[in-house]
Coordinates of C-alpha atoms in Angstrom, one line a residue:
M1 CA 0.0 0.0 0.1
I2 CA 2.7 2.3 1.0
P3 CA 4.7 2.0 -2.5
T4 CA 1.4 2.4 -4.2
L5 CA 0.8 5.6 -2.1
L6 CA 4.1 7.1 -2.8
G7 CA 3.9 6.2 -6.8
I8 CA 0.4 7.9 -7.4
T9 CA 1.5 10.8 -5.2
G10 CA 5.0 10.8 -7.0
A11 CA 3.3 11.0 -10.2
L12 CA 1.5 14.1 -9.4
V13 CA 4.2 16.0 -8.1
Y14 CA 6.0 14.9 -11.3
G15 CA 3.2 16.3 -13.2
S16 CA 3.4 19.4 -11.3
A17 CA 6.7 19.9 -11.7
D18 CA 6.2 19.8 -15.6
F19 CA 3.4 22.2 -15.4
L20 CA 5.9 24.6 -13.8
G21 CA 8.5 23.8 -16.2
G22 CA 6.0 24.4 -19.4
L23 CA 5.4 28.0 -17.9
A24 CA 8.6 28.3 -17.7
S25 CA 9.6 27.1 -21.4
K26 CA 7.2 29.9 -22.4
R27 CA 9.5 32.2 -21.4
L28 CA 13.0 30.5 -21.9
N29 CA 14.6 27.9 -23.9
P30 CA 13.5 24.5 -22.6
V31 CA 16.6 23.3 -22.3
L32 CA 17.8 26.1 -20.1
V33 CA 14.5 25.7 -18.1
T34 CA 15.5 21.8 -17.5
A35 CA 19.1 23.0 -16.9
L36 CA 18.1 25.2 -14.2
A37 CA 15.4 23.1 -12.9
A38 CA 18.1 20.4 -12.5
A39 CA 20.5 22.7 -10.5
S40 CA 18.0 24.2 -8.2
G41 CA 16.7 20.6 -7.5
L42 CA 20.7 19.9 -6.6
A43 CA 20.4 22.8 -4.5
I44 CA 17.3 21.9 -2.2
L45 CA 18.7 18.1 -2.3
L46 CA 21.9 19.4 -0.8
A47 CA 20.0 21.5 1.5
V48 CA 17.8 19.0 3.1
Y49 CA 20.5 16.1 2.9
P50 CA 21.2 16.6 6.6
I51 CA 17.9 16.1 7.8
I52 CA 17.0 13.0 5.1
G53 CA 20.6 11.6 5.2
G54 CA 21.8 8.7 3.8
A55 CA 25.1 6.7 3.7
F56 CA 27.8 7.4 1.0
S57 CA 29.2 4.3 -1.2
W58 CA 30.3 4.0 -4.3
S59 CA 27.2 2.4 -5.8
A60 CA 25.1 4.8 -4.7
A61 CA 27.5 7.7 -6.6
I62 CA 27.8 5.6 -9.7
W63 CA 24.3 4.3 -10.2
G64 CA 23.1 8.0 -9.2
A65 CA 25.3 9.6 -11.8
L66 CA 24.8 6.9 -14.5
S67 CA 20.8 8.2 -14.0
G68 CA 21.7 11.2 -14.2
V69 CA 23.1 10.5 -17.5
A70 CA 20.3 8.7 -18.6
G71 CA 17.6 11.2 -17.5
A72 CA 19.5 13.8 -19.6
I73 CA 19.5 11.9 -22.9
A74 CA 15.9 11.1 -22.0
L75 CA 14.9 14.9 -21.8
S76 CA 17.0 16.0 -25.0
L77 CA 15.0 13.2 -27.1
L78 CA 11.5 14.5 -25.2
Y79 CA 12.0 18.1 -26.6
A80 CA 13.1 17.0 -29.8
C81 CA 10.3 14.5 -30.5
L82 CA 7.6 16.8 -29.6
A83 CA 9.1 19.6 -31.1
I84 CA 8.6 17.1 -34.6
G85 CA 5.0 16.3 -33.1
P86 CA 2.3 15.3 -33.3
M87 CA 2.2 15.9 -29.3
S88 CA -1.3 13.9 -29.1
I89 CA 0.7 10.7 -30.2
L90 CA 4.2 11.2 -29.2
S91 CA 3.7 12.1 -25.6
P92 CA 1.5 9.1 -24.6
L93 CA 4.0 7.0 -26.5
T94 CA 6.9 8.3 -24.4
A95 CA 4.7 7.7 -21.5
L96 CA 4.0 4.5 -22.4
V97 CA 7.4 3.2 -23.2
S98 CA 9.1 4.5 -19.9
A99 CA 6.4 2.5 -18.0
I100 CA 7.0 -0.9 -20.5
V101 CA 10.6 -1.0 -20.4
P102 CA 11.2 -1.2 -16.6
M103 CA 8.2 -3.4 -16.0
V104 CA 9.4 -5.8 -18.3
V105 CA 12.7 -5.8 -16.2
G106 CA 11.4 -6.2 -13.3
L107 CA 8.8 -9.0 -14.2
L108 CA 12.0 -10.8 -15.6
T109 CA 14.1 -10.4 -12.7
G110 CA 11.5 -12.0 -10.5
T111 CA 8.8 -9.3 -9.0
R112 CA 5.3 -11.1 -9.2
F113 CA 1.8 -10.7 -8.3
G114 CA -1.5 -11.8 -7.8
I115 CA -4.4 -11.7 -10.4
I116 CA -5.7 -8.5 -9.5
G117 CA -2.2 -7.0 -9.3
Y118 CA -1.3 -8.1 -13.2
L119 CA -5.0 -6.8 -14.2
G120 CA -3.9 -3.6 -12.6
L121 CA -0.8 -3.4 -14.2
V122 CA -3.0 -3.6 -17.9
V123 CA -5.6 -1.2 -16.6
A124 CA -2.4 1.3 -15.4
L125 CA -1.1 0.5 -19.2
V126 CA -4.0 2.2 -20.5
A127 CA -4.4 4.6 -18.1
V128 CA -1.0 5.9 -19.0
V129 CA -2.2 6.3 -22.6
L130 CA -5.3 8.0 -21.8
V131 CA -4.0 11.0 -19.2
G132 CA -1.1 11.2 -21.6
F133 CA -3.1 11.7 -24.5
V134 CA -3.0 15.7 -25.7
P135 CA -6.2 16.9 -27.7
E136 CA -4.6 18.2 -30.7
K137 CA -6.6 20.2 -33.6
G138 CA -5.2 19.0 -37.0
A139 CA -2.6 16.4 -36.0
V140 CA -0.8 14.6 -38.7
R141 CA 0.6 11.2 -38.9
P142 CA 4.0 10.9 -36.9
S143 CA 7.2 10.5 -38.7
L144 CA 9.3 7.5 -38.2
R145 CA 12.2 10.2 -36.8
G146 CA 9.5 11.3 -34.4
I147 CA 8.1 7.8 -33.3
G148 CA 12.2 7.0 -32.9
M149 CA 12.5 9.9 -30.7
A150 CA 9.6 9.1 -28.6
V151 CA 10.6 5.7 -28.0
G152 CA 14.1 6.6 -27.3
S153 CA 13.2 9.0 -24.5
G154 CA 10.7 6.9 -23.0
A155 CA 13.4 3.8 -23.3
M156 CA 15.7 6.4 -21.7
I157 CA 12.9 7.0 -18.6
G158 CA 12.8 3.7 -18.3
V159 CA 16.6 3.2 -18.0
F160 CA 16.8 6.1 -15.4
L161 CA 14.3 4.2 -13.5
I162 CA 16.3 0.8 -13.6
L163 CA 19.2 2.3 -12.9
I164 CA 18.4 4.5 -9.6
N165 CA 16.6 1.1 -8.5
Q166 CA 20.0 -0.5 -8.1
T167 CA 20.9 2.2 -5.4
P168 CA 21.4 0.7 -1.9
E169 CA 18.6 0.7 0.3
D170 CA 20.4 2.7 2.9
S171 CA 21.5 5.5 0.2
G172 CA 18.9 7.8 1.2
I173 CA 19.2 11.0 -1.2
V174 CA 22.6 10.3 -2.0
P175 CA 22.0 8.9 -5.5
L176 CA 19.5 11.7 -6.3
L177 CA 22.4 14.3 -5.1
F178 CA 25.1 12.5 -7.7
N179 CA 21.9 12.5 -10.3
R180 CA 21.1 16.0 -10.1
A181 CA 25.0 17.2 -10.5
V182 CA 25.5 15.0 -13.6
N183 CA 22.2 15.8 -14.9
A184 CA 22.7 19.7 -14.4
T185 CA 25.9 19.7 -15.7
L186 CA 25.4 18.0 -19.4
L187 CA 21.8 20.2 -19.5
L188 CA 23.9 23.2 -18.8
G189 CA 26.3 22.3 -21.3
V190 CA 24.0 21.9 -23.9
A191 CA 22.3 25.4 -23.1
L192 CA 26.2 26.8 -23.2
V193 CA 26.2 25.3 -27.0
I194 CA 22.9 26.7 -27.9
F195 CA 24.0 30.2 -26.5
L196 CA 27.4 30.0 -28.3
T197 CA 25.7 29.2 -31.7
S198 CA 23.0 31.7 -31.8
R199 CA 24.4 34.8 -33.1
T200 CA 21.4 36.6 -34.4
K201 CA 19.1 38.3 -32.1
R202 CA 16.4 36.2 -32.4
A203 CA 18.3 33.2 -31.9
G204 CA 19.4 34.9 -28.6
V205 CA 15.8 35.2 -27.6
D206 CA 15.5 31.3 -28.3
A207 CA 18.7 30.3 -26.4
G208 CA 16.8 31.9 -23.3
T209 CA 18.8 35.9 -23.1
R210 CA 16.0 37.9 -22.9
T211 CA 15.7 40.3 -20.3
G212 CA 13.3 41.8 -18.4
S213 CA 10.4 40.5 -16.1
P214 CA 9.4 37.8 -18.5
A215 CA 12.7 36.2 -18.0
R216 CA 13.1 36.5 -14.4
L217 CA 9.4 35.0 -14.0
G218 CA 11.2 32.4 -16.4
V219 CA 14.0 31.6 -13.9
S220 CA 11.8 31.5 -11.0
L221 CA 9.7 29.0 -12.5
A222 CA 12.4 26.9 -13.3
A223 CA 13.9 27.0 -10.1
G224 CA 10.2 26.0 -8.5
C225 CA 10.2 23.1 -11.3
G226 CA 13.1 21.6 -10.2
I227 CA 12.2 22.2 -6.3
V228 CA 9.4 20.2 -6.9
D229 CA 10.9 17.5 -9.3
A230 CA 13.2 16.8 -6.6
L231 CA 10.7 16.0 -4.3
G232 CA 9.2 13.9 -7.0
N233 CA 12.6 12.0 -6.7
I234 CA 12.6 11.6 -3.4
L235 CA 9.3 9.8 -3.6
L236 CA 10.1 7.7 -6.2
L237 CA 13.3 6.7 -4.9
T238 CA 11.4 5.8 -1.4
G239 CA 8.8 3.8 -3.0
L240 CA 11.6 1.7 -4.6
H241 CA 13.2 1.1 -2.1
L242 CA 10.4 0.0 -0.1
G243 CA 8.4 -1.6 -3.0
D244 CA 9.3 -2.8 -6.3
L245 CA 10.4 -1.2 -9.8
V246 CA 7.1 -2.4 -11.4
T247 CA 4.7 -0.9 -9.6
M248 CA 6.6 2.6 -9.5
S249 CA 7.5 2.7 -13.0
V250 CA 3.7 2.2 -14.3
L251 CA 2.6 4.4 -11.3
T252 CA 5.2 6.9 -12.4
A253 CA 4.5 7.1 -16.1
M254 CA 1.0 8.9 -15.2
Y255 CA 2.7 11.9 -14.2
P256 CA 0.8 14.0 -17.0
A257 CA -2.0 13.4 -14.7
G258 CA -0.4 16.1 -12.6
T259 CA 0.1 18.8 -15.7
I260 CA -3.4 18.7 -16.9
I261 CA -5.1 18.9 -13.2
L262 CA -3.3 22.0 -12.3
A263 CA -4.0 23.7 -16.1
A264 CA -7.6 22.9 -15.3
I265 CA -7.5 24.8 -12.0
V266 CA -4.9 27.3 -12.7
L267 CA -5.0 27.6 -16.3
R268 CA -8.9 27.0 -16.5
E269 CA -8.0 24.5 -19.5
R270 CA -10.5 22.1 -20.1
I271 CA -9.7 18.3 -19.3
A272 CA -11.0 16.2 -22.5
P273 CA -13.2 13.3 -21.6
V274 CA -10.5 10.7 -22.6
Q275 CA -8.1 12.3 -20.2
I276 CA -10.8 11.8 -17.4
V277 CA -11.6 8.4 -18.6
G278 CA -7.7 7.6 -18.2
L279 CA -7.3 9.3 -14.5
V280 CA -10.5 7.1 -13.5
L281 CA -8.2 4.5 -14.7
A282 CA -5.4 5.4 -12.8
L283 CA -7.0 5.3 -9.7
S284 CA -8.5 2.1 -10.1
A285 CA -5.2 0.6 -11.1
A286 CA -3.7 2.0 -8.1
G287 CA -6.3 0.1 -6.2
M288 CA -5.8 -2.9 -7.6
L289 CA -1.7 -2.9 -7.4
A290 CA -2.2 -1.7 -3.6
L291 CA -4.4 -5.2 -3.4
G292 CA -2.4 -7.6 -5.8

Protein backbone atom coordinates (compact mmCIF):
# COMPACT_ATOMS: atom_id res chain seq x y z
CA MET A 1 0.00 0.00 0.00
CA ILE A 2 2.72 2.52 0.96
CA PRO A 3 4.75 2.11 -2.28
CA THR A 4 1.51 2.48 -4.27
CA LEU A 5 0.65 5.71 -2.46
CA LEU A 6 4.19 6.97 -2.99
CA GLY A 7 3.97 6.07 -6.69
CA ILE A 8 0.68 7.84 -7.40
CA THR A 9 1.68 10.83 -5.26
CA GLY A 10 5.05 10.98 -6.99
CA ALA A 11 3.32 10.95 -10.38
CA LEU A 12 1.18 13.95 -9.37
CA VAL A 13 4.27 15.75 -8.06
CA TYR A 14 6.20 15.07 -11.27
CA GLY A 15 3.22 16.35 -13.25
CA SER A 16 3.19 19.52 -11.16
CA ALA A 17 6.88 20.02 -11.89
CA ASP A 18 6.17 19.59 -15.61
CA PHE A 19 3.43 22.22 -15.33
CA LEU A 20 5.87 24.74 -13.86
CA GLY A 21 8.47 23.75 -16.42
CA GLY A 22 5.97 24.27 -19.21
CA LEU A 23 5.16 27.77 -18.00
CA ALA A 24 8.87 28.55 -17.72
CA SER A 25 9.48 27.23 -21.25
CA LYS A 26 7.14 29.88 -22.61
CA ARG A 27 9.66 32.46 -21.42
CA LEU A 28 12.99 30.65 -21.73
CA ASN A 29 14.52 27.96 -23.93
CA PRO A 30 13.28 24.54 -22.74
CA VAL A 31 16.81 23.15 -22.46
CA LEU A 32 17.83 26.10 -20.30
CA VAL A 33 14.71 25.62 -18.18
CA THR A 34 15.59 21.97 -17.60
CA ALA A 35 19.19 22.86 -16.75
CA LEU A 36 18.10 25.51 -14.25
CA ALA A 37 15.59 23.08 -12.76
CA ALA A 38 18.31 20.47 -12.34
CA ALA A 39 20.54 23.02 -10.61
CA SER A 40 17.81 24.20 -8.24
CA GLY A 41 16.87 20.59 -7.55
CA LEU A 42 20.48 19.84 -6.62
CA ALA A 43 20.53 22.87 -4.32
CA ILE A 44 17.39 21.81 -2.43
CA LEU A 45 18.64 18.21 -2.15
CA LEU A 46 21.91 19.46 -0.65
CA ALA A 47 19.90 21.60 1.77
CA VAL A 48 17.74 18.72 3.02
CA TYR A 49 20.50 16.09 3.02
CA PRO A 50 21.48 16.81 6.67
CA ILE A 51 17.84 16.13 7.59
CA ILE A 52 17.08 13.12 5.40
CA GLY A 53 20.60 11.74 5.29
CA GLY A 54 21.88 8.62 3.60
CA ALA A 55 25.00 6.50 3.60
CA PHE A 56 27.58 7.36 0.96
CA SER A 57 28.94 4.48 -1.12
CA TRP A 58 30.51 4.15 -4.54
CA SER A 59 27.51 2.09 -5.57
CA ALA A 60 25.14 4.93 -4.70
CA ALA A 61 27.37 7.47 -6.44
CA ILE A 62 27.89 5.48 -9.64
CA TRP A 63 24.29 4.35 -10.09
CA GLY A 64 23.09 7.86 -9.28
CA ALA A 65 25.47 9.45 -11.79
CA LEU A 66 24.53 6.97 -14.52
CA SER A 67 20.85 7.69 -13.93
CA GLY A 68 21.66 11.37 -14.38
CA VAL A 69 23.13 10.65 -17.81
CA ALA A 70 20.06 8.61 -18.76
CA GLY A 71 17.78 11.41 -17.58
CA ALA A 72 19.61 14.05 -19.61
CA ILE A 73 19.38 11.94 -22.78
CA ALA A 74 15.71 11.22 -22.13
CA LEU A 75 14.84 14.90 -21.77
CA SER A 76 16.82 15.89 -24.87
CA LEU A 77 15.00 13.28 -26.96
CA LEU A 78 11.66 14.25 -25.43
CA TYR A 79 12.01 17.91 -26.40
CA ALA A 80 13.17 16.91 -29.88
CA CYS A 81 10.26 14.57 -30.55
CA LEU A 82 7.63 16.97 -29.18
CA ALA A 83 9.05 19.71 -31.40
CA ILE A 84 8.48 17.43 -34.40
CA GLY A 85 5.01 16.33 -33.25
CA PRO A 86 2.22 15.52 -33.23
CA MET A 87 2.22 15.81 -29.44
CA SER A 88 -1.12 13.99 -29.16
CA ILE A 89 0.57 10.77 -30.28
CA LEU A 90 4.21 11.13 -29.27
CA SER A 91 3.58 12.27 -25.68
CA PRO A 92 1.53 9.22 -24.60
CA LEU A 93 3.87 6.96 -26.60
CA THR A 94 6.81 8.26 -24.57
CA ALA A 95 4.96 7.69 -21.30
CA LEU A 96 3.88 4.19 -22.34
CA VAL A 97 7.41 3.09 -23.26
CA SER A 98 8.76 4.61 -20.04
CA ALA A 99 6.42 2.27 -18.13
CA ILE A 100 6.90 -0.86 -20.23
CA VAL A 101 10.72 -0.97 -20.23
CA PRO A 102 11.24 -1.12 -16.42
CA MET A 103 8.06 -3.16 -15.99
CA VAL A 104 9.43 -5.90 -18.27
CA VAL A 105 12.80 -5.82 -16.51
CA GLY A 106 11.11 -6.07 -13.11
CA LEU A 107 8.92 -9.01 -14.14
CA LEU A 108 11.88 -10.82 -15.71
CA THR A 109 13.95 -10.38 -12.55
CA GLY A 110 11.41 -11.93 -10.22
CA THR A 111 8.64 -9.46 -9.32
CA ARG A 112 5.34 -11.31 -9.02
CA PHE A 113 1.71 -10.27 -8.50
CA GLY A 114 -1.61 -11.90 -7.90
CA ILE A 115 -4.33 -11.91 -10.55
CA ILE A 116 -5.63 -8.52 -9.38
CA GLY A 117 -2.13 -7.09 -9.55
CA TYR A 118 -1.54 -8.23 -13.13
CA LEU A 119 -4.94 -6.88 -14.12
CA GLY A 120 -3.94 -3.63 -12.43
CA LEU A 121 -0.81 -3.46 -14.62
CA VAL A 122 -2.92 -3.76 -17.76
CA VAL A 123 -5.35 -1.10 -16.56
CA ALA A 124 -2.41 1.13 -15.59
CA LEU A 125 -0.86 0.92 -19.07
CA VAL A 126 -4.20 1.88 -20.65
CA ALA A 127 -4.48 4.75 -18.16
CA VAL A 128 -0.96 5.95 -19.05
CA VAL A 129 -1.96 6.31 -22.71
CA LEU A 130 -5.29 8.02 -22.00
CA VAL A 131 -3.96 10.42 -19.35
CA GLY A 132 -0.99 11.34 -21.54
CA PHE A 133 -3.17 12.01 -24.58
CA VAL A 134 -2.96 15.66 -25.61
CA PRO A 135 -5.97 16.84 -27.68
CA GLU A 136 -4.54 18.48 -30.76
CA LYS A 137 -6.45 19.99 -33.68
CA GLY A 138 -5.23 19.04 -37.12
CA ALA A 139 -2.78 16.45 -35.82
CA VAL A 140 -0.98 14.59 -38.59
CA ARG A 141 0.54 11.15 -38.74
CA PRO A 142 3.88 11.13 -36.91
CA SER A 143 7.10 10.62 -38.83
CA LEU A 144 9.36 7.65 -38.24
CA ARG A 145 11.93 10.08 -36.84
CA GLY A 146 9.46 11.45 -34.31
CA ILE A 147 8.34 7.96 -33.30
CA GLY A 148 11.95 6.85 -32.92
CA MET A 149 12.76 9.80 -30.67
CA ALA A 150 9.62 9.22 -28.58
CA VAL A 151 10.47 5.56 -28.12
CA GLY A 152 14.08 6.49 -27.34
CA SER A 153 13.00 9.07 -24.77
CA GLY A 154 10.61 6.65 -23.09
CA ALA A 155 13.24 3.92 -23.08
CA MET A 156 15.80 6.22 -21.45
CA ILE A 157 13.27 7.26 -18.80
CA GLY A 158 12.81 3.56 -18.16
CA VAL A 159 16.58 3.11 -17.97
CA PHE A 160 16.71 5.96 -15.44
CA LEU A 161 14.22 4.06 -13.26
CA ILE A 162 16.15 0.81 -13.62
CA LEU A 163 19.46 2.46 -12.72
CA ILE A 164 18.17 4.40 -9.72
CA ASN A 165 16.53 1.19 -8.49
CA GLN A 166 20.01 -0.38 -8.20
CA THR A 167 21.06 2.02 -5.44
CA PRO A 168 21.52 0.66 -1.88
CA GLU A 169 18.50 0.95 0.40
CA ASP A 170 20.54 2.79 3.06
CA SER A 171 21.80 5.41 0.59
CA GLY A 172 18.96 7.86 1.28
CA ILE A 173 19.10 10.73 -1.20
CA VAL A 174 22.81 10.32 -1.96
CA PRO A 175 22.08 8.83 -5.42
CA LEU A 176 19.83 11.79 -6.20
CA LEU A 177 22.66 14.21 -5.39
CA PHE A 178 24.88 12.58 -8.00
CA ASN A 179 21.97 12.25 -10.40
CA ARG A 180 21.24 15.96 -10.23
CA ALA A 181 24.90 16.99 -10.37
CA VAL A 182 25.51 15.04 -13.58
CA ASN A 183 22.14 16.00 -15.05
CA ALA A 184 22.68 19.72 -14.38
CA THR A 185 26.23 19.63 -15.76
CA LEU A 186 25.21 17.95 -19.01
CA LEU A 187 22.14 20.12 -19.61
CA LEU A 188 23.93 23.36 -18.73
CA GLY A 189 26.59 22.31 -21.23
CA VAL A 190 23.93 21.83 -23.90
CA ALA A 191 22.38 25.20 -23.03
CA LEU A 192 25.82 26.83 -23.31
CA VAL A 193 26.34 25.30 -26.75
CA ILE A 194 22.95 26.65 -27.86
CA PHE A 195 23.91 30.09 -26.57
CA LEU A 196 27.32 30.11 -28.27
CA THR A 197 25.90 28.97 -31.60
CA SER A 198 23.09 31.53 -31.53
CA ARG A 199 24.36 34.73 -33.13
CA THR A 200 21.27 36.58 -34.25
CA LYS A 201 19.02 38.54 -31.91
CA ARG A 202 16.18 36.10 -32.43
CA ALA A 203 18.42 33.11 -31.76
CA GLY A 204 19.57 34.81 -28.60
CA VAL A 205 15.97 35.08 -27.46
CA ASP A 206 15.39 31.42 -28.27
CA ALA A 207 18.49 30.49 -26.32
CA GLY A 208 16.99 32.02 -23.24
CA THR A 209 18.96 35.27 -23.18
CA ARG A 210 16.05 37.68 -23.23
CA THR A 211 15.93 40.26 -20.46
CA GLY A 212 13.22 41.81 -18.36
CA SER A 213 10.43 40.49 -16.20
CA PRO A 214 9.45 37.58 -18.50
CA ALA A 215 12.96 36.15 -18.21
CA ARG A 216 13.06 36.68 -14.44
CA LEU A 217 9.68 34.98 -14.09
CA GLY A 218 10.92 32.14 -16.29
CA VAL A 219 13.95 31.63 -14.05
CA SER A 220 11.74 31.60 -10.95
CA LEU A 221 9.37 29.08 -12.50
CA ALA A 222 12.30 26.90 -13.59
CA ALA A 223 13.70 26.98 -10.06
CA GLY A 224 10.31 26.02 -8.66
CA CYS A 225 10.10 23.21 -11.20
CA GLY A 226 13.42 21.84 -9.98
CA ILE A 227 12.41 21.96 -6.32
CA VAL A 228 9.11 20.17 -6.96
CA ASP A 229 10.82 17.64 -9.24
CA ALA A 230 13.38 16.91 -6.50
CA LEU A 231 10.49 16.09 -4.17
CA GLY A 232 9.15 13.73 -6.83
CA ASN A 233 12.55 12.04 -7.03
CA ILE A 234 12.60 11.53 -3.26
CA LEU A 235 9.15 9.93 -3.37
CA LEU A 236 10.21 7.75 -6.30
CA LEU A 237 13.41 6.54 -4.68
CA THR A 238 11.64 5.85 -1.38
CA GLY A 239 8.95 3.90 -3.20
CA LEU A 240 11.53 1.86 -5.10
CA HIS A 241 13.37 0.95 -1.90
CA LEU A 242 10.15 0.03 -0.08
CA GLY A 243 8.36 -1.60 -3.00
CA ASP A 244 9.23 -2.83 -6.46
CA LEU A 245 10.32 -1.47 -9.82
CA VAL A 246 7.22 -2.65 -11.70
CA THR A 247 4.66 -0.86 -9.50
CA MET A 248 6.64 2.36 -9.30
CA SER A 249 7.35 2.47 -13.03
CA VAL A 250 3.73 2.16 -14.17
CA LEU A 251 2.43 4.57 -11.53
CA THR A 252 5.15 7.16 -12.19
CA ALA A 253 4.32 7.06 -15.91
CA MET A 254 0.97 8.64 -15.03
CA TYR A 255 2.76 11.95 -14.38
CA PRO A 256 0.66 13.83 -17.01
CA ALA A 257 -2.23 13.61 -14.53
CA GLY A 258 -0.64 16.24 -12.30
CA THR A 259 -0.07 18.52 -15.27
CA ILE A 260 -3.61 18.41 -16.61
CA ILE A 261 -5.16 18.82 -13.15
CA LEU A 262 -3.06 21.93 -12.43
CA ALA A 263 -3.74 23.30 -15.91
CA ALA A 264 -7.47 22.91 -15.28
CA ILE A 265 -7.26 24.64 -11.89
CA VAL A 266 -4.78 27.42 -12.64
CA LEU A 267 -5.22 28.06 -16.37
CA ARG A 268 -8.86 26.97 -16.59
CA GLU A 269 -7.96 24.53 -19.35
CA ARG A 270 -10.57 21.93 -20.23
CA ILE A 271 -9.78 18.31 -19.40
CA ALA A 272 -10.61 16.13 -22.39
CA PRO A 273 -13.14 13.31 -21.79
CA VAL A 274 -10.51 10.73 -22.74
CA GLN A 275 -8.22 12.13 -20.04
CA ILE A 276 -10.98 11.94 -17.44
CA VAL A 277 -11.40 8.26 -18.29
CA GLY A 278 -7.64 7.89 -17.93
CA LEU A 279 -7.67 9.50 -14.48
CA VAL A 280 -10.43 7.15 -13.31
CA LEU A 281 -8.52 4.16 -14.66
CA ALA A 282 -5.34 5.41 -13.00
CA LEU A 283 -7.00 5.45 -9.58
CA SER A 284 -8.50 2.02 -10.24
CA ALA A 285 -5.10 0.64 -11.28
CA ALA A 286 -3.46 2.06 -8.15
CA GLY A 287 -6.05 0.28 -6.01
CA MET A 288 -5.55 -3.01 -7.87
CA LEU A 289 -1.77 -2.80 -7.50
CA ALA A 290 -2.14 -2.09 -3.80
CA LEU A 291 -4.28 -5.23 -3.41
CA GLY A 292 -2.31 -7.35 -5.86
